[in-house]
Structure formats: C-alpha cells, structure tokens
Amino acid sequence: MQKIIKSIIVFLFLFSEAKARSHSSYDHNKVVLYADIATFCIWSSTLVNVEVLLASSHSDNLRLYAKAATGSVSFLPFLSSNQSVDEIKTKVGALTLLTGQGNHHFDASGGVFKGRTSILPFLDLGYRYQRPEGGFVFRGKAGALGIGIGIGCSF
C-alpha cells in the first residue's frame, strides 16, 4: 500500500509541475490530490484524498472544496486479541474550507468517515501550503484520525 501511495504522489507531483508550467495564468486550483498519514499513539491512518472546488469568494481568500478519501486505520497489536495489527479500511466524505492568501492557508475539513460497521464524525484543522497556480501541496493537520502530514499536488 505504501509503494502505491508513493508512486501516485510522485506521478501527481510530476504531472502538476508540467501542468503549472503550461498555464501562465491560472485563477485557482479546481482539483487537489494528496496522500496523508497521521497517528495518535494507539492508532495510525493512511488516506489518499481528492478535493474538488465547489465555490470561491470574489477575493479568492476563501474556498470550499468537496473531499473524498479512501485508506486505512491501523490499531496497535496490544489493542487486538490476536496480537497482530488490526487494519480497518475506511472512506471519508467531507467539506474542506481553505482560507488565506498566496501560498499559505488555514485548512478545516469536517464530515464523516466510515469504518467496518460505523459512521463517525470527522474533523481536521491545519495548515496548507498550496500555490495559486497549482503544483506541490503540503498539509500539516490535527484531527479525528491523528496528528499528521500530507503531500500531493493541485491543478
């Protein structure tokens, strides 16, 4: 799974760099793709995310994205009866609010994530580095699935 995520990130980064160079004026990023990892000491999560722009303010300082993600949450062995890592496949549906100017933004995502049998609330707050013309994206976050980082691209 980690090799797949790394391959996707490298491909998207190279694709976004080429796309950013081919557009001299690009108002704002309509699609953001990134992978993130997060942990609280007893569990960790790995997600691949896609966000699509829904709305933007006239000043472009406030943007609303629809977010979908898929990945897994793993629990440490001492929490499981069979002494192996317990991994749960999960899906996330959320709205992301991005505010800020230039490359630096406050990022807030809220929605739901689905585990094996339950649907639970989801909230992340953090910092995002995202260039207006597209390209590399870095995200630092803290929320329901832990404290973590994400990297990807926007175009």
PDB file of C-alpha atoms in Angstrom:
ATOM      1  CA  MET A   1       0.000   0.000   0.000  1.00  0.00           C
ATOM      2  CA  GLN A   2       2.824   2.398   0.847  1.00  0.00           C
ATOM      3  CA  LYS A   3       4.537   1.740  -2.516  1.00  0.00           C
ATOM      4  CA  ILE A   4       1.303   2.531  -4.341  1.00  0.00           C
ATOM      5  CA  ILE A   5       0.828   5.774  -2.416  1.00  0.00           C
ATOM      6  CA  LYS A   6       4.436   6.842  -3.066  1.00  0.00           C
ATOM      7  CA  SER A   7       4.068   6.084  -6.788  1.00  0.00           C
ATOM      8  CA  ILE A   8       0.836   8.081  -7.003  1.00  0.00           C
ATOM      9  CA  ILE A   9       2.394  11.054  -5.217  1.00  0.00           C
ATOM     10  CA  VAL A  10       5.474  11.091  -7.480  1.00  0.00           C
ATOM     11  CA  PHE A  11       3.314  10.828 -10.606  1.00  0.00           C
ATOM     12  CA  LEU A  12       0.958  13.574  -9.473  1.00  0.00           C
ATOM     13  CA  PHE A  13       3.819  15.854  -8.474  1.00  0.00           C
ATOM     14  CA  LEU A  14       5.487  15.497 -11.882  1.00  0.00           C
ATOM     15  CA  PHE A  15       2.153  15.917 -13.679  1.00  0.00           C
ATOM     16  CA  SER A  16       1.266  19.034 -11.687  1.00  0.00           C
ATOM     17  CA  GLU A  17       4.679  20.636 -12.323  1.00  0.00           C
ATOM     18  CA  ALA A  18       4.254  20.164 -16.065  1.00  0.00           C
ATOM     19  CA  LYS A  19       0.686  21.478 -15.944  1.00  0.00           C
ATOM     20  CA  ALA A  20       1.665  24.524 -13.835  1.00  0.00           C
ATOM     21  CA  ARG A  21       4.376  25.444 -16.348  1.00  0.00           C
ATOM     22  CA  SER A  22       1.981  25.138 -19.293  1.00  0.00           C
ATOM     23  CA  HIS A  23      -0.529  27.640 -17.803  1.00  0.00           C
ATOM     24  CA  SER A  24       0.837  31.150 -17.423  1.00  0.00           C
ATOM     25  CA  SER A  25      -2.322  32.466 -15.708  1.00  0.00           C
ATOM     26  CA  TYR A  26      -4.429  30.083 -13.667  1.00  0.00           C
ATOM     27  CA  ASP A  27      -7.095  31.560 -11.377  1.00  0.00           C
ATOM     28  CA  HIS A  28      -7.336  28.824  -8.772  1.00  0.00           C
ATOM     29  CA  ASN A  29      -6.928  25.123  -8.296  1.00  0.00           C
ATOM     30  CA  LYS A  30     -10.054  23.151  -9.078  1.00  0.00           C
ATOM     31  CA  VAL A  31      -8.710  19.733  -8.049  1.00  0.00           C
ATOM     32  CA  VAL A  32      -6.330  18.796  -5.219  1.00  0.00           C
ATOM     33  CA  LEU A  33      -4.909  15.267  -4.861  1.00  0.00           C
ATOM     34  CA  TYR A  34      -2.803  14.273  -1.862  1.00  0.00           C
ATOM     35  CA  ALA A  35      -1.923  11.425   0.467  1.00  0.00           C
ATOM     36  CA  ASP A  36      -1.682  11.890   4.205  1.00  0.00           C
ATOM     37  CA  ILE A  37      -0.538   9.915   7.201  1.00  0.00           C
ATOM     38  CA  ALA A  38      -1.478  10.601  10.802  1.00  0.00           C
ATOM     39  CA  THR A  39      -1.149   8.984  14.192  1.00  0.00           C
ATOM     40  CA  PHE A  40      -2.257   9.036  17.772  1.00  0.00           C
ATOM     41  CA  CYS A  41      -0.059   6.673  19.759  1.00  0.00           C
ATOM     42  CA  ILE A  42      -2.558   3.799  19.663  1.00  0.00           C
ATOM     43  CA  TRP A  43      -3.622   4.064  16.002  1.00  0.00           C
ATOM     44  CA  SER A  44      -2.438   5.435  12.675  1.00  0.00           C
ATOM     45  CA  SER A  45      -4.184   6.331   9.440  1.00  0.00           C
ATOM     46  CA  THR A  46      -3.167   6.477   5.790  1.00  0.00           C
ATOM     47  CA  LEU A  47      -5.505   8.182   3.318  1.00  0.00           C
ATOM     48  CA  VAL A  48      -5.499   9.131  -0.359  1.00  0.00           C
ATOM     49  CA  ASN A  49      -7.626  12.269  -0.822  1.00  0.00           C
ATOM     50  CA  VAL A  50      -9.206  14.142  -3.709  1.00  0.00           C
ATOM     51  CA  GLU A  51     -10.812  17.572  -3.307  1.00  0.00           C
ATOM     52  CA  VAL A  52     -12.887  19.359  -5.944  1.00  0.00           C
ATOM     53  CA  LEU A  53     -13.570  23.103  -5.770  1.00  0.00           C
ATOM     54  CA  LEU A  54     -17.252  23.902  -5.124  1.00  0.00           C
ATOM     55  CA  ALA A  55     -17.144  27.665  -4.505  1.00  0.00           C
ATOM     56  CA  SER A  56     -14.732  30.540  -4.081  1.00  0.00           C
ATOM     57  CA  SER A  57     -15.126  34.096  -2.751  1.00  0.00           C
ATOM     58  CA  HIS A  58     -14.641  37.055  -5.097  1.00  0.00           C
ATOM     59  CA  SER A  59     -11.317  37.856  -3.434  1.00  0.00           C
ATOM     60  CA  ASP A  60     -10.325  34.168  -3.688  1.00  0.00           C
ATOM     61  CA  ASN A  61      -9.305  34.220   0.003  1.00  0.00           C
ATOM     62  CA  LEU A  62     -11.982  31.670   0.918  1.00  0.00           C
ATOM     63  CA  ARG A  63     -12.576  28.394  -0.937  1.00  0.00           C
ATOM     64  CA  LEU A  64     -14.923  25.477  -0.329  1.00  0.00           C
ATOM     65  CA  TYR A  65     -13.995  22.001  -1.572  1.00  0.00           C
ATOM     66  CA  ALA A  66     -15.832  18.653  -1.565  1.00  0.00           C
ATOM     67  CA  LYS A  67     -13.495  15.954  -0.250  1.00  0.00           C
ATOM     68  CA  ALA A  68     -13.483  12.178  -0.758  1.00  0.00           C
ATOM     69  CA  ALA A  69     -10.809   9.875   0.649  1.00  0.00           C
ATOM     70  CA  THR A  70     -10.071   6.207   0.997  1.00  0.00           C
ATOM     71  CA  GLY A  71      -7.472   4.414   3.074  1.00  0.00           C
ATOM     72  CA  SER A  72      -7.000   2.548   6.297  1.00  0.00           C
ATOM     73  CA  VAL A  73      -6.774   2.960  10.051  1.00  0.00           C
ATOM     74  CA  SER A  74      -4.463   0.572  11.927  1.00  0.00           C
ATOM     75  CA  PHE A  75      -4.583  -0.214  15.640  1.00  0.00           C
ATOM     76  CA  LEU A  76      -1.513  -1.333  17.580  1.00  0.00           C
ATOM     77  CA  PRO A  77      -1.251  -5.052  18.462  1.00  0.00           C
ATOM     78  CA  PHE A  78      -1.791  -4.650  22.226  1.00  0.00           C
ATOM     79  CA  LEU A  79      -5.337  -3.447  21.495  1.00  0.00           C
ATOM     80  CA  SER A  80      -6.187  -6.536  19.457  1.00  0.00           C
ATOM     81  CA  SER A  81      -6.970 -10.017  20.758  1.00  0.00           C
ATOM     82  CA  ASN A  82      -4.830 -11.787  18.116  1.00  0.00           C
ATOM     83  CA  GLN A  83      -1.629  -9.735  18.792  1.00  0.00           C
ATOM     84  CA  SER A  84      -1.345  -8.521  15.177  1.00  0.00           C
ATOM     85  CA  VAL A  85      -2.004  -5.125  13.677  1.00  0.00           C
ATOM     86  CA  ASP A  86      -5.746  -4.670  13.175  1.00  0.00           C
ATOM     87  CA  GLU A  87      -6.371  -2.706   9.955  1.00  0.00           C
ATOM     88  CA  ILE A  88      -9.736  -1.194   9.029  1.00  0.00           C
ATOM     89  CA  LYS A  89     -10.459   0.049   5.513  1.00  0.00           C
ATOM     90  CA  THR A  90     -12.143   3.434   5.674  1.00  0.00           C
ATOM     91  CA  LYS A  91     -13.813   6.002   3.444  1.00  0.00           C
ATOM     92  CA  VAL A  92     -14.196   9.716   4.155  1.00  0.00           C
ATOM     93  CA  GLY A  93     -16.706  12.264   2.854  1.00  0.00           C
ATOM     94  CA  ALA A  94     -16.200  15.876   3.929  1.00  0.00           C
ATOM     95  CA  LEU A  95     -16.216  19.564   3.093  1.00  0.00           C
ATOM     96  CA  THR A  96     -12.928  21.473   3.262  1.00  0.00           C
ATOM     97  CA  LEU A  97     -12.736  25.206   3.919  1.00  0.00           C
ATOM     98  CA  LEU A  98      -9.493  26.852   2.846  1.00  0.00           C
ATOM     99  CA  THR A  99      -8.706  30.437   3.768  1.00  0.00           C
ATOM    100  CA  GLY A 100      -5.616  32.565   3.279  1.00  0.00           C
ATOM    101  CA  GLN A 101      -3.633  34.449   0.680  1.00  0.00           C
ATOM    102  CA  GLY A 102      -0.782  33.462  -1.585  1.00  0.00           C
ATOM    103  CA  ASN A 103       0.751  30.092  -0.748  1.00  0.00           C
ATOM    104  CA  HIS A 104      -0.203  29.840   2.955  1.00  0.00           C
ATOM    105  CA  HIS A 105      -3.663  28.748   4.114  1.00  0.00           C
ATOM    106  CA  PHE A 106      -5.687  27.649   7.139  1.00  0.00           C
ATOM    107  CA  ASP A 107      -7.402  24.352   6.343  1.00  0.00           C
ATOM    108  CA  ALA A 108     -10.520  22.944   8.074  1.00  0.00           C
ATOM    109  CA  SER A 109     -12.266  19.726   6.991  1.00  0.00           C
ATOM    110  CA  GLY A 110     -15.441  18.316   8.505  1.00  0.00           C
ATOM    111  CA  GLY A 111     -17.605  15.371   7.550  1.00  0.00           C
ATOM    112  CA  VAL A 112     -17.886  11.643   8.244  1.00  0.00           C
ATOM    113  CA  PHE A 113     -15.715   8.571   7.944  1.00  0.00           C
ATOM    114  CA  LYS A 114     -16.913   5.001   7.665  1.00  0.00           C
ATOM    115  CA  GLY A 115     -15.170   2.107   9.354  1.00  0.00           C
ATOM    116  CA  ARG A 116     -16.232  -1.544   9.328  1.00  0.00           C
ATOM    117  CA  THR A 117     -19.687  -1.076  10.803  1.00  0.00           C
ATOM    118  CA  SER A 118     -19.976   2.515  11.961  1.00  0.00           C
ATOM    119  CA  ILE A 119     -20.048   6.032  10.565  1.00  0.00           C
ATOM    120  CA  LEU A 120     -18.303   8.566  12.786  1.00  0.00           C
ATOM    121  CA  PRO A 121     -17.763  12.344  12.665  1.00  0.00           C
ATOM    122  CA  PHE A 122     -14.562  13.614  11.121  1.00  0.00           C
ATOM    123  CA  LEU A 123     -12.806  16.952  11.790  1.00  0.00           C
ATOM    124  CA  ASP A 124      -9.310  18.103  10.806  1.00  0.00           C
ATOM    125  CA  LEU A 125      -7.703  21.505  11.353  1.00  0.00           C
ATOM    126  CA  GLY A 126      -4.344  22.512   9.965  1.00  0.00           C
ATOM    127  CA  TYR A 127      -2.011  24.430   7.730  1.00  0.00           C
ATOM    128  CA  ARG A 128      -1.736  24.031   3.971  1.00  0.00           C
ATOM    129  CA  TYR A 129       0.945  25.237   1.583  1.00  0.00           C
ATOM    130  CA  GLN A 130      -0.725  25.450  -1.840  1.00  0.00           C
ATOM    131  CA  ARG A 131       0.411  27.708  -4.677  1.00  0.00           C
ATOM    132  CA  PRO A 132      -2.351  29.626  -6.518  1.00  0.00           C
ATOM    133  CA  GLU A 133      -1.078  28.479  -9.922  1.00  0.00           C
ATOM    134  CA  GLY A 134      -1.080  24.805  -8.914  1.00  0.00           C
ATOM    135  CA  GLY A 135       1.665  22.323  -8.178  1.00  0.00           C
ATOM    136  CA  PHE A 136       3.041  20.990  -4.907  1.00  0.00           C
ATOM    137  CA  VAL A 137       0.754  20.825  -1.834  1.00  0.00           C
ATOM    138  CA  PHE A 138       1.912  20.283   1.757  1.00  0.00           C
ATOM    139  CA  ARG A 139      -0.545  19.840   4.616  1.00  0.00           C
ATOM    140  CA  GLY A 140       0.011  19.652   8.380  1.00  0.00           C
ATOM    141  CA  LYS A 141      -3.058  18.618  10.385  1.00  0.00           C
ATOM    142  CA  ALA A 142      -4.515  17.582  13.700  1.00  0.00           C
ATOM    143  CA  GLY A 143      -7.902  15.939  13.991  1.00  0.00           C
ATOM    144  CA  ALA A 144     -10.046  12.872  14.494  1.00  0.00           C
ATOM    145  CA  LEU A 145      -7.577  10.481  12.842  1.00  0.00           C
ATOM    146  CA  GLY A 146      -4.477  11.901  14.491  1.00  0.00           C
ATOM    147  CA  ILE A 147      -1.698  14.411  14.010  1.00  0.00           C
ATOM    148  CA  GLY A 148      -0.053  14.138  10.624  1.00  0.00           C
ATOM    149  CA  ILE A 149       1.176  15.445   7.324  1.00  0.00           C
ATOM    150  CA  GLY A 150       0.125  15.164   3.697  1.00  0.00           C
ATOM    151  CA  ILE A 151       1.737  15.822   0.343  1.00  0.00           C
ATOM    152  CA  GLY A 152       0.344  15.963  -3.151  1.00  0.00           C
ATOM    153  CA  CYS A 153      -0.499  18.346  -5.960  1.00  0.00           C
ATOM    154  CA  SER A 154      -3.153  20.750  -7.147  1.00  0.00           C
ATOM    155  CA  PHE A 155      -4.200  21.647 -10.665  1.00  0.00           C
TER     156      PHE A 155
END
